[in-house]
Amino acid sequence: MGIINFLKKAWKESEKHVTAPSVPKQPSSSSGNTPRSKPAPKYVPEYEIEPIYKQKLANGLLPGEIILIDWISGKTSEAPFPRYFETTYGINAKRSFNKLVKEAYVGEGTTMEALGSFKVPRLKEILKSKNLKVSGKKADLIARIEEYFTDVEIESYVDRNVYKATAKGEEALNEYYYIVPAHRFDTKDGVYNAANAIRHVKKFDYNPPNGDISWGLFQLAYMEYAKERSYGLMRNVITNKAAQLKREEKYETSLFHYLRVFIFDTSGLSNGRHLDHPDILLPLPANKHIIDLMEILEMSENELRELFENTWDKTRNELPYHYLTLDECYRCLLLSMEENKEEIEDLYRDAYKRLNEKYDDVSFYETFGVHIPYNPNERFSRFD
């Protein structure tokens, strides 16, 4: 486990140098009982909305309104509506919110439920007022307040209640159980999103689990991209599969897929008809997920090597060409986890030289179906 601890420490050290950009505060408003919308733009742009988002569901709600029921739960009247309700789902969030309240899909929560909207420092301040412990998770702090404070005392700290889904609202969320997860885990590449989930579920006469819905969409996209020989898009689908498996705590299978992603990334193949030049290919993406999963699985380097060889055998035949051999690619994986850019460049310098010594563009295309890489910055290339 020595290599895991070293890589994890190196990753955390690198993260210390990343500074989050500051976000300007939005002007506040305390008037009214409903969440306020963000300030309107000077002009009203037209957004291209998926037609299915404009079609009412059997209960009379729009898909965006199902998402709004889930989003509003636990929010106070100060919460601004996200712009995606307008730009992606084509609804006026404030108007739809009023509709949901009127039709009893959404109602006000209790005073105790309002504590869930408080940030942890605020909850700790409340506990300190009675010299109570402030350790534990947010749920522990709320439970402690509930135990030691009267309803009247709690009400003195709550200036506005939160909203929540009513029983009718929960029924709507359960009926259309696939819409919110598809929104929440939208892959942003047009494969898994709420619109495609709605269309996909209509194909069945039963309720498929959410994991099966997303996986089915991934499979369909992958087969289509494979026919088109769009290796970059195939790689993106594998990444989304790996992320889903990690969420589902299927760690070993997730690691297998993240290793597949690495093999695609290092191949030089993308969506075009030219092999990518190493100047475009490098530097390689970081391998945080692989390091995390190795740690979770308590995987030794020997075990990683065995899994990598198995992954290579099952992945390499999907790729007409790869810059590196099995041994070179595995070494590249270890070097990338150590962030050893110099030795990775050496590997690709040798691989690029080997390619050019063996093929010209005609013979390369006849053999692999892609053109030999051209260098867009030939004068400054590290490899020519």
mmCIF file of C-alpha atoms in Angstrom:
data_model
loop_
_atom_site.group_PDB
_atom_site.id
_atom_site.type_symbol
_atom_site.label_atom_id
_atom_site.label_comp_id
_atom_site.label_asym_id
_atom_site.label_seq_id
_atom_site.Cartn_x
_atom_site.Cartn_y
_atom_site.Cartn_z
ATOM 1 C CA MET A 1 0.000 0.000 0.000
ATOM 2 C CA GLY A 2 3.036 2.298 -0.024
ATOM 3 C CA ILE A 3 2.408 3.459 -3.600
ATOM 4 C CA ILE A 4 -1.227 4.311 -2.781
ATOM 5 C CA ASN A 5 -0.321 6.496 0.194
ATOM 6 C CA PHE A 6 2.355 8.272 -1.843
ATOM 7 C CA LEU A 7 0.006 8.958 -4.765
ATOM 8 C CA LYS A 8 -2.835 10.076 -2.503
ATOM 9 C CA LYS A 9 -0.541 12.509 -0.679
ATOM 10 C CA ALA A 10 0.788 13.871 -3.972
ATOM 11 C CA TRP A 11 -2.740 14.388 -5.264
ATOM 12 C CA LYS A 12 -3.851 16.234 -2.119
ATOM 13 C CA GLU A 13 -0.761 18.460 -2.242
ATOM 14 C CA SER A 14 -1.555 19.424 -5.831
ATOM 15 C CA GLU A 15 -5.135 20.316 -4.857
ATOM 16 C CA LYS A 16 -3.899 22.859 -2.289
ATOM 17 C CA HIS A 17 -2.798 25.130 -5.130
ATOM 18 C CA VAL A 18 -6.251 25.265 -6.735
ATOM 19 C CA THR A 19 -8.153 28.406 -5.767
ATOM 20 C CA ALA A 20 -11.896 28.565 -6.305
ATOM 21 C CA PRO A 21 -13.049 31.689 -8.151
ATOM 22 C CA SER A 22 -15.014 34.188 -6.098
ATOM 23 C CA VAL A 23 -18.707 34.479 -6.887
ATOM 24 C CA PRO A 24 -20.355 37.896 -6.582
ATOM 25 C CA LYS A 25 -23.282 38.038 -4.166
ATOM 26 C CA GLN A 26 -26.769 38.363 -5.591
ATOM 27 C CA PRO A 27 -28.932 41.197 -4.281
ATOM 28 C CA SER A 28 -31.263 39.893 -1.575
ATOM 29 C CA SER A 29 -34.955 40.413 -1.147
ATOM 30 C CA SER A 30 -37.051 39.519 1.878
ATOM 31 C CA SER A 31 -40.401 40.345 0.372
ATOM 32 C CA GLY A 32 -42.893 37.665 -0.512
ATOM 33 C CA ASN A 33 -43.381 34.079 0.552
ATOM 34 C CA THR A 34 -41.981 32.333 -2.520
ATOM 35 C CA PRO A 35 -38.377 31.797 -3.637
ATOM 36 C CA ARG A 36 -37.153 34.742 -5.666
ATOM 37 C CA SER A 37 -35.978 34.415 -9.247
ATOM 38 C CA LYS A 38 -32.519 35.613 -10.261
ATOM 39 C CA PRO A 39 -32.460 39.130 -11.819
ATOM 40 C CA ALA A 40 -33.908 39.088 -15.331
ATOM 41 C CA PRO A 41 -31.533 39.822 -18.222
ATOM 42 C CA LYS A 42 -31.906 43.029 -20.246
ATOM 43 C CA TYR A 43 -33.226 40.973 -23.143
ATOM 44 C CA VAL A 44 -35.094 37.685 -23.207
ATOM 45 C CA PRO A 45 -33.111 35.121 -25.200
ATOM 46 C CA GLU A 46 -34.771 32.203 -26.924
ATOM 47 C CA TYR A 47 -33.594 28.770 -25.798
ATOM 48 C CA GLU A 48 -33.847 25.580 -27.779
ATOM 49 C CA ILE A 49 -35.978 23.356 -25.562
ATOM 50 C CA GLU A 50 -36.354 19.609 -26.095
ATOM 51 C CA PRO A 51 -39.927 19.104 -27.399
ATOM 52 C CA ILE A 52 -40.564 16.360 -24.828
ATOM 53 C CA TYR A 53 -40.064 18.912 -22.022
ATOM 54 C CA LYS A 54 -43.038 20.867 -23.374
ATOM 55 C CA GLN A 55 -45.348 17.839 -23.250
ATOM 56 C CA LYS A 56 -47.438 17.392 -20.115
ATOM 57 C CA LEU A 57 -47.216 14.122 -18.234
ATOM 58 C CA ALA A 58 -50.290 12.077 -17.358
ATOM 59 C CA ASN A 59 -50.748 14.040 -14.091
ATOM 60 C CA GLY A 60 -50.772 17.380 -15.923
ATOM 61 C CA LEU A 61 -47.257 18.417 -14.858
ATOM 62 C CA LEU A 62 -44.312 19.162 -17.110
ATOM 63 C CA PRO A 63 -41.029 17.233 -16.639
ATOM 64 C CA GLY A 64 -39.359 20.404 -15.359
ATOM 65 C CA GLU A 65 -42.062 20.715 -12.697
ATOM 66 C CA ILE A 66 -41.266 17.221 -11.407
ATOM 67 C CA ILE A 67 -37.660 18.386 -11.017
ATOM 68 C CA LEU A 68 -38.897 21.564 -9.312
ATOM 69 C CA ILE A 69 -40.823 19.540 -6.693
ATOM 70 C CA ASP A 70 -37.590 17.778 -5.776
ATOM 71 C CA TRP A 71 -35.461 20.933 -5.925
ATOM 72 C CA ILE A 72 -37.725 23.062 -3.717
ATOM 73 C CA SER A 73 -37.757 20.527 -0.871
ATOM 74 C CA GLY A 74 -35.702 21.959 1.985
ATOM 75 C CA LYS A 75 -35.388 25.433 0.413
ATOM 76 C CA THR A 76 -36.484 28.694 2.026
ATOM 77 C CA SER A 77 -38.085 31.715 0.396
ATOM 78 C CA GLU A 78 -34.600 33.203 -0.074
ATOM 79 C CA ALA A 79 -33.468 30.480 -2.475
ATOM 80 C CA PRO A 80 -33.045 31.727 -6.080
ATOM 81 C CA PHE A 81 -34.366 29.495 -8.822
ATOM 82 C CA PRO A 82 -31.594 27.980 -10.994
ATOM 83 C CA ARG A 83 -31.586 29.206 -14.577
ATOM 84 C CA TYR A 84 -31.760 25.671 -15.983
ATOM 85 C CA PHE A 85 -35.501 25.591 -15.293
ATOM 86 C CA GLU A 86 -35.854 28.212 -18.019
ATOM 87 C CA THR A 87 -32.908 27.383 -20.298
ATOM 88 C CA THR A 88 -33.146 23.578 -20.299
ATOM 89 C CA TYR A 89 -36.694 22.690 -19.243
ATOM 90 C CA GLY A 90 -38.554 25.692 -20.645
ATOM 91 C CA ILE A 91 -40.599 26.610 -17.567
ATOM 92 C CA ASN A 92 -41.050 29.816 -15.629
ATOM 93 C CA ALA A 93 -39.946 28.493 -12.230
ATOM 94 C CA LYS A 94 -41.835 31.055 -10.138
ATOM 95 C CA ARG A 95 -45.068 30.499 -12.039
ATOM 96 C CA SER A 96 -44.670 26.722 -11.848
ATOM 97 C CA PHE A 97 -43.894 26.940 -8.144
ATOM 98 C CA ASN A 98 -47.143 28.829 -7.510
ATOM 99 C CA LYS A 99 -48.967 26.157 -9.521
ATOM 100 C CA LEU A 100 -47.396 23.380 -7.444
ATOM 101 C CA VAL A 101 -48.446 25.099 -4.217
ATOM 102 C CA LYS A 102 -51.988 25.742 -5.493
ATOM 103 C CA GLU A 103 -52.382 22.109 -6.586
ATOM 104 C CA ALA A 104 -50.906 20.833 -3.286
ATOM 105 C CA TYR A 105 -47.761 19.230 -4.690
ATOM 106 C CA VAL A 106 -45.636 21.497 -2.462
ATOM 107 C CA GLY A 107 -46.312 22.952 1.000
ATOM 108 C CA GLU A 108 -44.514 24.535 3.935
ATOM 109 C CA GLY A 109 -42.420 22.302 6.186
ATOM 110 C CA THR A 110 -42.196 22.319 9.980
ATOM 111 C CA THR A 111 -39.905 24.450 12.109
ATOM 112 C CA MET A 112 -37.658 21.438 12.730
ATOM 113 C CA GLU A 113 -37.440 20.784 8.995
ATOM 114 C CA ALA A 114 -36.303 24.380 8.545
ATOM 115 C CA LEU A 115 -33.160 23.582 10.548
ATOM 116 C CA GLY A 116 -32.052 21.399 7.640
ATOM 117 C CA SER A 117 -31.551 24.560 5.562
ATOM 118 C CA PHE A 118 -29.132 25.994 8.137
ATOM 119 C CA LYS A 119 -25.398 25.740 7.518
ATOM 120 C CA VAL A 120 -23.319 23.803 10.052
ATOM 121 C CA PRO A 121 -21.688 26.918 11.643
ATOM 122 C CA ARG A 122 -25.156 28.346 12.336
ATOM 123 C CA LEU A 123 -26.281 25.080 13.975
ATOM 124 C CA LYS A 124 -23.151 25.099 16.128
ATOM 125 C CA GLU A 125 -23.889 28.667 17.257
ATOM 126 C CA ILE A 126 -27.338 27.562 18.417
ATOM 127 C CA LEU A 127 -25.833 24.660 20.394
ATOM 128 C CA LYS A 128 -23.180 26.915 21.937
ATOM 129 C CA SER A 129 -25.925 29.131 23.338
ATOM 130 C CA LYS A 130 -26.607 26.292 25.803
ATOM 131 C CA ASN A 131 -22.994 25.124 26.068
ATOM 132 C CA LEU A 132 -23.826 21.889 24.272
ATOM 133 C CA LYS A 133 -21.439 19.735 22.227
ATOM 134 C CA VAL A 134 -20.869 20.873 18.656
ATOM 135 C CA SER A 135 -19.205 17.717 17.349
ATOM 136 C CA GLY A 136 -20.688 15.354 14.805
ATOM 137 C CA LYS A 137 -22.345 15.568 11.410
ATOM 138 C CA LYS A 138 -25.100 17.984 10.474
ATOM 139 C CA ALA A 139 -27.796 15.414 11.295
ATOM 140 C CA ASP A 140 -26.240 14.955 14.762
ATOM 141 C CA LEU A 141 -26.334 18.708 15.423
ATOM 142 C CA ILE A 142 -30.001 18.951 14.398
ATOM 143 C CA ALA A 143 -30.902 15.952 16.563
ATOM 144 C CA ARG A 144 -29.138 17.570 19.533
ATOM 145 C CA ILE A 145 -31.068 20.813 19.029
ATOM 146 C CA GLU A 146 -34.326 18.881 18.854
ATOM 147 C CA GLU A 147 -33.467 17.110 22.121
ATOM 148 C CA TYR A 148 -32.393 20.110 24.196
ATOM 149 C CA PHE A 149 -34.433 23.024 22.800
ATOM 150 C CA THR A 150 -38.147 23.667 23.117
ATOM 151 C CA ASP A 151 -40.308 24.383 20.070
ATOM 152 C CA VAL A 152 -40.561 28.023 21.131
ATOM 153 C CA GLU A 153 -36.767 28.321 21.421
ATOM 154 C CA ILE A 154 -36.251 26.751 18.002
ATOM 155 C CA GLU A 155 -38.843 29.044 16.440
ATOM 156 C CA SER A 156 -36.879 32.045 17.688
ATOM 157 C CA TYR A 157 -33.996 31.015 15.418
ATOM 158 C CA VAL A 158 -36.138 30.276 12.356
ATOM 159 C CA ASP A 159 -37.245 33.406 10.492
ATOM 160 C CA ARG A 160 -38.891 31.534 7.600
ATOM 161 C CA ASN A 161 -40.013 27.976 6.984
ATOM 162 C CA VAL A 162 -38.795 25.720 4.230
ATOM 163 C CA TYR A 163 -40.883 24.155 1.515
ATOM 164 C CA LYS A 164 -41.267 20.429 0.977
ATOM 165 C CA ALA A 165 -43.046 17.950 -1.245
ATOM 166 C CA THR A 166 -46.462 17.009 0.099
ATOM 167 C CA ALA A 167 -47.797 13.453 -0.008
ATOM 168 C CA LYS A 168 -49.190 14.280 -3.457
ATOM 169 C CA GLY A 169 -45.800 15.655 -4.478
ATOM 170 C CA GLU A 170 -44.025 12.512 -3.259
ATOM 171 C CA GLU A 171 -46.498 10.435 -5.245
ATOM 172 C CA ALA A 172 -45.589 12.393 -8.393
ATOM 173 C CA LEU A 173 -41.861 11.925 -7.707
ATOM 174 C CA ASN A 174 -42.391 8.185 -7.242
ATOM 175 C CA GLU A 175 -44.501 7.860 -10.395
ATOM 176 C CA TYR A 176 -41.851 9.623 -12.471
ATOM 177 C CA TYR A 177 -38.945 8.250 -10.457
ATOM 178 C CA TYR A 178 -36.563 8.348 -13.434
ATOM 179 C CA ILE A 179 -36.756 12.095 -14.189
ATOM 180 C CA VAL A 180 -34.900 13.563 -11.180
ATOM 181 C CA PRO A 181 -31.952 11.092 -11.262
ATOM 182 C CA ALA A 182 -31.554 11.697 -15.014
ATOM 183 C CA HIS A 183 -31.467 15.444 -14.310
ATOM 184 C CA ARG A 184 -29.088 15.043 -11.371
ATOM 185 C CA PHE A 185 -26.629 12.776 -13.222
ATOM 186 C CA ASP A 186 -27.054 14.334 -16.674
ATOM 187 C CA THR A 187 -23.899 13.406 -18.614
ATOM 188 C CA LYS A 188 -24.056 16.688 -20.588
ATOM 189 C CA ASP A 189 -23.251 14.871 -23.824
ATOM 190 C CA GLY A 190 -26.795 14.140 -24.969
ATOM 191 C CA VAL A 191 -26.726 10.478 -23.901
ATOM 192 C CA TYR A 192 -28.227 10.335 -20.395
ATOM 193 C CA ASN A 193 -30.594 13.144 -19.515
ATOM 194 C CA ALA A 194 -34.212 13.555 -18.485
ATOM 195 C CA ALA A 195 -35.511 13.679 -22.072
ATOM 196 C CA ASN A 196 -33.799 10.450 -23.100
ATOM 197 C CA ALA A 197 -34.823 8.754 -19.851
ATOM 198 C CA ILE A 198 -38.481 9.605 -20.531
ATOM 199 C CA ARG A 199 -38.237 8.256 -24.080
ATOM 200 C CA HIS A 200 -36.377 5.132 -22.945
ATOM 201 C CA VAL A 201 -38.881 4.216 -20.209
ATOM 202 C CA LYS A 202 -41.761 4.416 -22.698
ATOM 203 C CA LYS A 203 -40.280 1.385 -24.485
ATOM 204 C CA PHE A 204 -41.033 -0.887 -21.522
ATOM 205 C CA ASP A 205 -44.213 -2.292 -20.014
ATOM 206 C CA TYR A 206 -42.581 -2.283 -16.560
ATOM 207 C CA ASN A 207 -40.581 0.183 -14.464
ATOM 208 C CA PRO A 208 -36.868 -0.409 -15.110
ATOM 209 C CA PRO A 209 -34.468 0.637 -12.310
ATOM 210 C CA ASN A 210 -32.647 3.934 -12.808
ATOM 211 C CA GLY A 211 -29.306 2.170 -13.142
ATOM 212 C CA ASP A 212 -30.687 0.053 -15.976
ATOM 213 C CA ILE A 213 -32.094 3.120 -17.726
ATOM 214 C CA SER A 214 -28.776 4.970 -17.784
ATOM 215 C CA TRP A 215 -26.821 1.808 -18.624
ATOM 216 C CA GLY A 216 -29.162 0.998 -21.509
ATOM 217 C CA LEU A 217 -28.694 4.487 -22.939
ATOM 218 C CA PHE A 218 -24.919 4.179 -22.547
ATOM 219 C CA GLN A 219 -24.938 0.854 -24.382
ATOM 220 C CA LEU A 220 -27.005 2.203 -27.274
ATOM 221 C CA ALA A 221 -24.736 5.231 -27.645
ATOM 222 C CA TYR A 222 -21.582 3.117 -27.428
ATOM 223 C CA MET A 223 -22.720 0.787 -30.215
ATOM 224 C CA GLU A 224 -23.605 3.755 -32.426
ATOM 225 C CA TYR A 225 -20.250 5.456 -31.807
ATOM 226 C CA ALA A 226 -18.400 2.191 -32.444
ATOM 227 C CA LYS A 227 -20.085 1.904 -35.874
ATOM 228 C CA GLU A 228 -18.953 5.464 -36.631
ATOM 229 C CA ARG A 229 -15.452 4.721 -35.278
ATOM 230 C CA SER A 230 -15.804 7.761 -33.003
ATOM 231 C CA TYR A 231 -13.273 6.629 -30.422
ATOM 232 C CA GLY A 232 -13.382 9.853 -28.410
ATOM 233 C CA LEU A 233 -17.148 9.533 -27.945
ATOM 234 C CA MET A 234 -16.762 5.841 -27.096
ATOM 235 C CA ARG A 235 -14.255 6.884 -24.450
ATOM 236 C CA ASN A 236 -16.750 9.379 -22.977
ATOM 237 C CA VAL A 237 -19.412 6.680 -22.645
ATOM 238 C CA ILE A 238 -16.943 4.405 -20.833
ATOM 239 C CA THR A 239 -16.146 7.286 -18.456
ATOM 240 C CA ASN A 240 -19.855 7.724 -17.678
ATOM 241 C CA LYS A 241 -20.215 3.989 -17.060
ATOM 242 C CA ALA A 242 -17.248 4.053 -14.681
ATOM 243 C CA ALA A 243 -18.743 7.005 -12.773
ATOM 244 C CA GLN A 244 -22.099 5.232 -12.396
ATOM 245 C CA LEU A 245 -20.437 2.054 -11.137
ATOM 246 C CA LYS A 246 -18.459 4.073 -8.602
ATOM 247 C CA ARG A 247 -21.675 5.695 -7.312
ATOM 248 C CA GLU A 248 -23.179 2.216 -7.016
ATOM 249 C CA GLU A 249 -20.099 1.119 -5.033
ATOM 250 C CA LYS A 250 -19.183 -1.512 -7.625
ATOM 251 C CA TYR A 251 -15.598 -0.493 -7.201
ATOM 252 C CA GLU A 252 -13.687 -3.242 -9.004
ATOM 253 C CA THR A 253 -15.851 -2.993 -12.131
ATOM 254 C CA SER A 254 -15.583 0.782 -11.956
ATOM 255 C CA LEU A 255 -11.793 0.532 -11.844
ATOM 256 C CA PHE A 256 -11.884 -1.813 -14.857
ATOM 257 C CA HIS A 257 -13.759 0.857 -16.819
ATOM 258 C CA TYR A 258 -11.486 3.700 -15.686
ATOM 259 C CA LEU A 259 -8.529 1.613 -16.910
ATOM 260 C CA ARG A 260 -10.355 1.229 -20.229
ATOM 261 C CA VAL A 261 -10.623 5.023 -20.351
ATOM 262 C CA PHE A 262 -6.863 5.298 -19.782
ATOM 263 C CA ILE A 263 -6.146 2.833 -22.601
ATOM 264 C CA PHE A 264 -8.379 4.870 -24.938
ATOM 265 C CA ASP A 265 -6.746 8.133 -23.823
ATOM 266 C CA THR A 266 -3.239 6.876 -24.515
ATOM 267 C CA SER A 267 -4.047 5.246 -27.872
ATOM 268 C CA GLY A 268 -3.934 8.446 -29.934
ATOM 269 C CA LEU A 269 -7.356 7.732 -31.457
ATOM 270 C CA SER A 270 -10.160 10.289 -31.248
ATOM 271 C CA ASN A 271 -13.171 11.150 -33.433
ATOM 272 C CA GLY A 272 -11.333 12.194 -36.577
ATOM 273 C CA ARG A 273 -9.627 10.226 -39.316
ATOM 274 C CA HIS A 274 -6.142 11.216 -38.143
ATOM 275 C CA LEU A 275 -4.236 9.709 -35.252
ATOM 276 C CA ASP A 276 -3.580 12.459 -32.701
ATOM 277 C CA HIS A 277 -0.038 13.778 -32.640
ATOM 278 C CA PRO A 278 1.675 13.363 -29.222
ATOM 279 C CA ASP A 279 1.824 17.169 -28.924
ATOM 280 C CA ILE A 280 -1.989 17.127 -28.856
ATOM 281 C CA LEU A 281 -2.250 13.970 -26.766
ATOM 282 C CA LEU A 282 -0.038 15.166 -23.903
ATOM 283 C CA PRO A 283 -0.224 15.917 -21.056
ATOM 284 C CA LEU A 284 -2.430 12.962 -20.120
ATOM 285 C CA PRO A 285 -5.510 13.518 -17.909
ATOM 286 C CA ALA A 286 -5.071 12.993 -14.163
ATOM 287 C CA ASN A 287 -5.913 9.575 -12.715
ATOM 288 C CA LYS A 288 -7.565 10.553 -9.442
ATOM 289 C CA HIS A 289 -10.363 7.992 -9.816
ATOM 290 C CA ILE A 290 -7.919 5.148 -10.400
ATOM 291 C CA ILE A 291 -5.913 6.139 -7.312
ATOM 292 C CA ASP A 292 -9.090 6.480 -5.212
ATOM 293 C CA LEU A 293 -10.394 3.078 -6.280
ATOM 294 C CA MET A 294 -7.057 1.377 -5.679
ATOM 295 C CA GLU A 295 -7.167 2.728 -2.144
ATOM 296 C CA ILE A 296 -10.778 1.654 -1.574
ATOM 297 C CA LEU A 297 -9.986 -1.841 -2.844
ATOM 298 C CA GLU A 298 -6.672 -1.905 -0.946
ATOM 299 C CA MET A 299 -5.113 -3.045 -4.198
ATOM 300 C CA SER A 300 -1.425 -3.845 -4.447
ATOM 301 C CA GLU A 301 0.670 -2.959 -7.494
ATOM 302 C CA ASN A 302 0.757 -6.637 -8.503
ATOM 303 C CA GLU A 303 -3.037 -6.789 -8.385
ATOM 304 C CA LEU A 304 -3.243 -3.598 -10.425
ATOM 305 C CA ARG A 305 -0.911 -5.088 -13.029
ATOM 306 C CA GLU A 306 -3.064 -8.215 -13.281
ATOM 307 C CA LEU A 307 -6.268 -6.178 -13.694
ATOM 308 C CA PHE A 308 -4.576 -3.902 -16.229
ATOM 309 C CA GLU A 309 -3.490 -6.853 -18.363
ATOM 310 C CA ASN A 310 -7.034 -8.241 -18.300
ATOM 311 C CA THR A 311 -8.429 -4.810 -19.220
ATOM 312 C CA TRP A 312 -5.909 -4.404 -22.040
ATOM 313 C CA ASP A 313 -6.868 -7.789 -23.509
ATOM 314 C CA LYS A 314 -10.566 -6.831 -23.516
ATOM 315 C CA THR A 315 -10.037 -3.295 -24.806
ATOM 316 C CA ARG A 316 -7.175 -3.376 -27.286
ATOM 317 C CA ASN A 317 -9.120 -5.259 -29.967
ATOM 318 C CA GLU A 318 -11.643 -2.398 -30.085
ATOM 319 C CA LEU A 319 -8.883 -0.025 -31.175
ATOM 320 C CA PRO A 320 -7.303 -0.364 -34.615
ATOM 321 C CA TYR A 321 -4.063 1.196 -33.357
ATOM 322 C CA HIS A 322 -2.339 2.146 -30.118
ATOM 323 C CA TYR A 323 0.867 4.140 -29.781
ATOM 324 C CA LEU A 324 2.074 1.939 -26.916
ATOM 325 C CA THR A 325 2.578 -1.741 -26.195
ATOM 326 C CA LEU A 326 0.996 -3.389 -23.157
ATOM 327 C CA ASP A 327 4.136 -2.940 -21.059
ATOM 328 C CA GLU A 328 4.628 0.649 -22.212
ATOM 329 C CA CYS A 329 1.010 1.533 -21.484
ATOM 330 C CA TYR A 330 1.161 0.085 -17.978
ATOM 331 C CA ARG A 331 4.388 1.965 -17.317
ATOM 332 C CA CYS A 332 2.700 5.100 -18.638
ATOM 333 C CA LEU A 333 -0.126 4.553 -16.125
ATOM 334 C CA LEU A 334 2.297 4.401 -13.200
ATOM 335 C CA LEU A 335 4.229 7.426 -14.482
ATOM 336 C CA SER A 336 1.011 9.434 -14.906
ATOM 337 C CA MET A 337 -0.036 8.662 -11.316
ATOM 338 C CA GLU A 338 3.365 9.936 -10.210
ATOM 339 C CA GLU A 339 2.943 12.969 -12.547
ATOM 340 C CA ASN A 340 6.258 12.117 -14.216
ATOM 341 C CA LYS A 341 5.711 14.063 -17.444
ATOM 342 C CA GLU A 342 9.302 13.808 -18.667
ATOM 343 C CA GLU A 343 9.405 10.015 -18.831
ATOM 344 C CA ILE A 344 5.947 9.912 -20.426
ATOM 345 C CA GLU A 345 7.254 12.209 -23.151
ATOM 346 C CA ASP A 346 10.182 9.846 -23.661
ATOM 347 C CA LEU A 347 7.765 6.933 -24.120
ATOM 348 C CA TYR A 348 5.806 8.801 -26.756
ATOM 349 C CA ARG A 349 8.915 10.114 -28.465
ATOM 350 C CA ASP A 350 10.048 6.517 -28.992
ATOM 351 C CA ALA A 351 6.557 5.389 -30.041
ATOM 352 C CA TYR A 352 6.218 8.239 -32.535
ATOM 353 C CA LYS A 353 9.643 7.521 -33.994
ATOM 354 C CA ARG A 354 8.766 3.821 -34.265
ATOM 355 C CA LEU A 355 5.553 4.636 -36.160
ATOM 356 C CA ASN A 356 7.292 6.908 -38.662
ATOM 357 C CA GLU A 357 10.081 4.431 -39.299
ATOM 358 C CA LYS A 358 7.601 1.673 -40.189
ATOM 359 C CA TYR A 359 4.803 3.463 -42.072
ATOM 360 C CA ASP A 360 4.037 6.248 -44.476
ATOM 361 C CA ASP A 361 0.540 7.730 -44.590
ATOM 362 C CA VAL A 362 -0.733 5.404 -47.331
ATOM 363 C CA SER A 363 0.428 2.168 -45.688
ATOM 364 C CA PHE A 364 -0.731 3.381 -42.273
ATOM 365 C CA TYR A 365 -4.246 4.157 -43.519
ATOM 366 C CA GLU A 366 -4.473 0.862 -45.419
ATOM 367 C CA THR A 367 -3.517 -1.015 -42.243
ATOM 368 C CA PHE A 368 -5.415 0.879 -39.524
ATOM 369 C CA GLY A 369 -8.073 2.986 -41.273
ATOM 370 C CA VAL A 370 -6.744 6.288 -39.915
ATOM 371 C CA HIS A 371 -4.150 8.693 -41.267
ATOM 372 C CA ILE A 372 -0.682 9.116 -39.859
ATOM 373 C CA PRO A 373 -0.579 12.018 -37.375
ATOM 374 C CA TYR A 374 0.299 15.464 -38.616
ATOM 375 C CA ASN A 375 1.842 18.029 -36.322
ATOM 376 C CA PRO A 376 -0.012 21.367 -36.162
ATOM 377 C CA ASN A 377 3.020 23.052 -34.537
ATOM 378 C CA GLU A 378 5.741 21.360 -36.518
ATOM 379 C CA ARG A 379 8.377 24.033 -35.923
ATOM 380 C CA PHE A 380 8.028 23.770 -32.143
ATOM 381 C CA SER A 381 7.322 20.064 -31.771
ATOM 382 C CA ARG A 382 9.048 18.111 -29.026
ATOM 383 C CA PHE A 383 8.798 14.985 -31.162
ATOM 384 C CA ASP A 384 9.858 15.931 -34.735
#
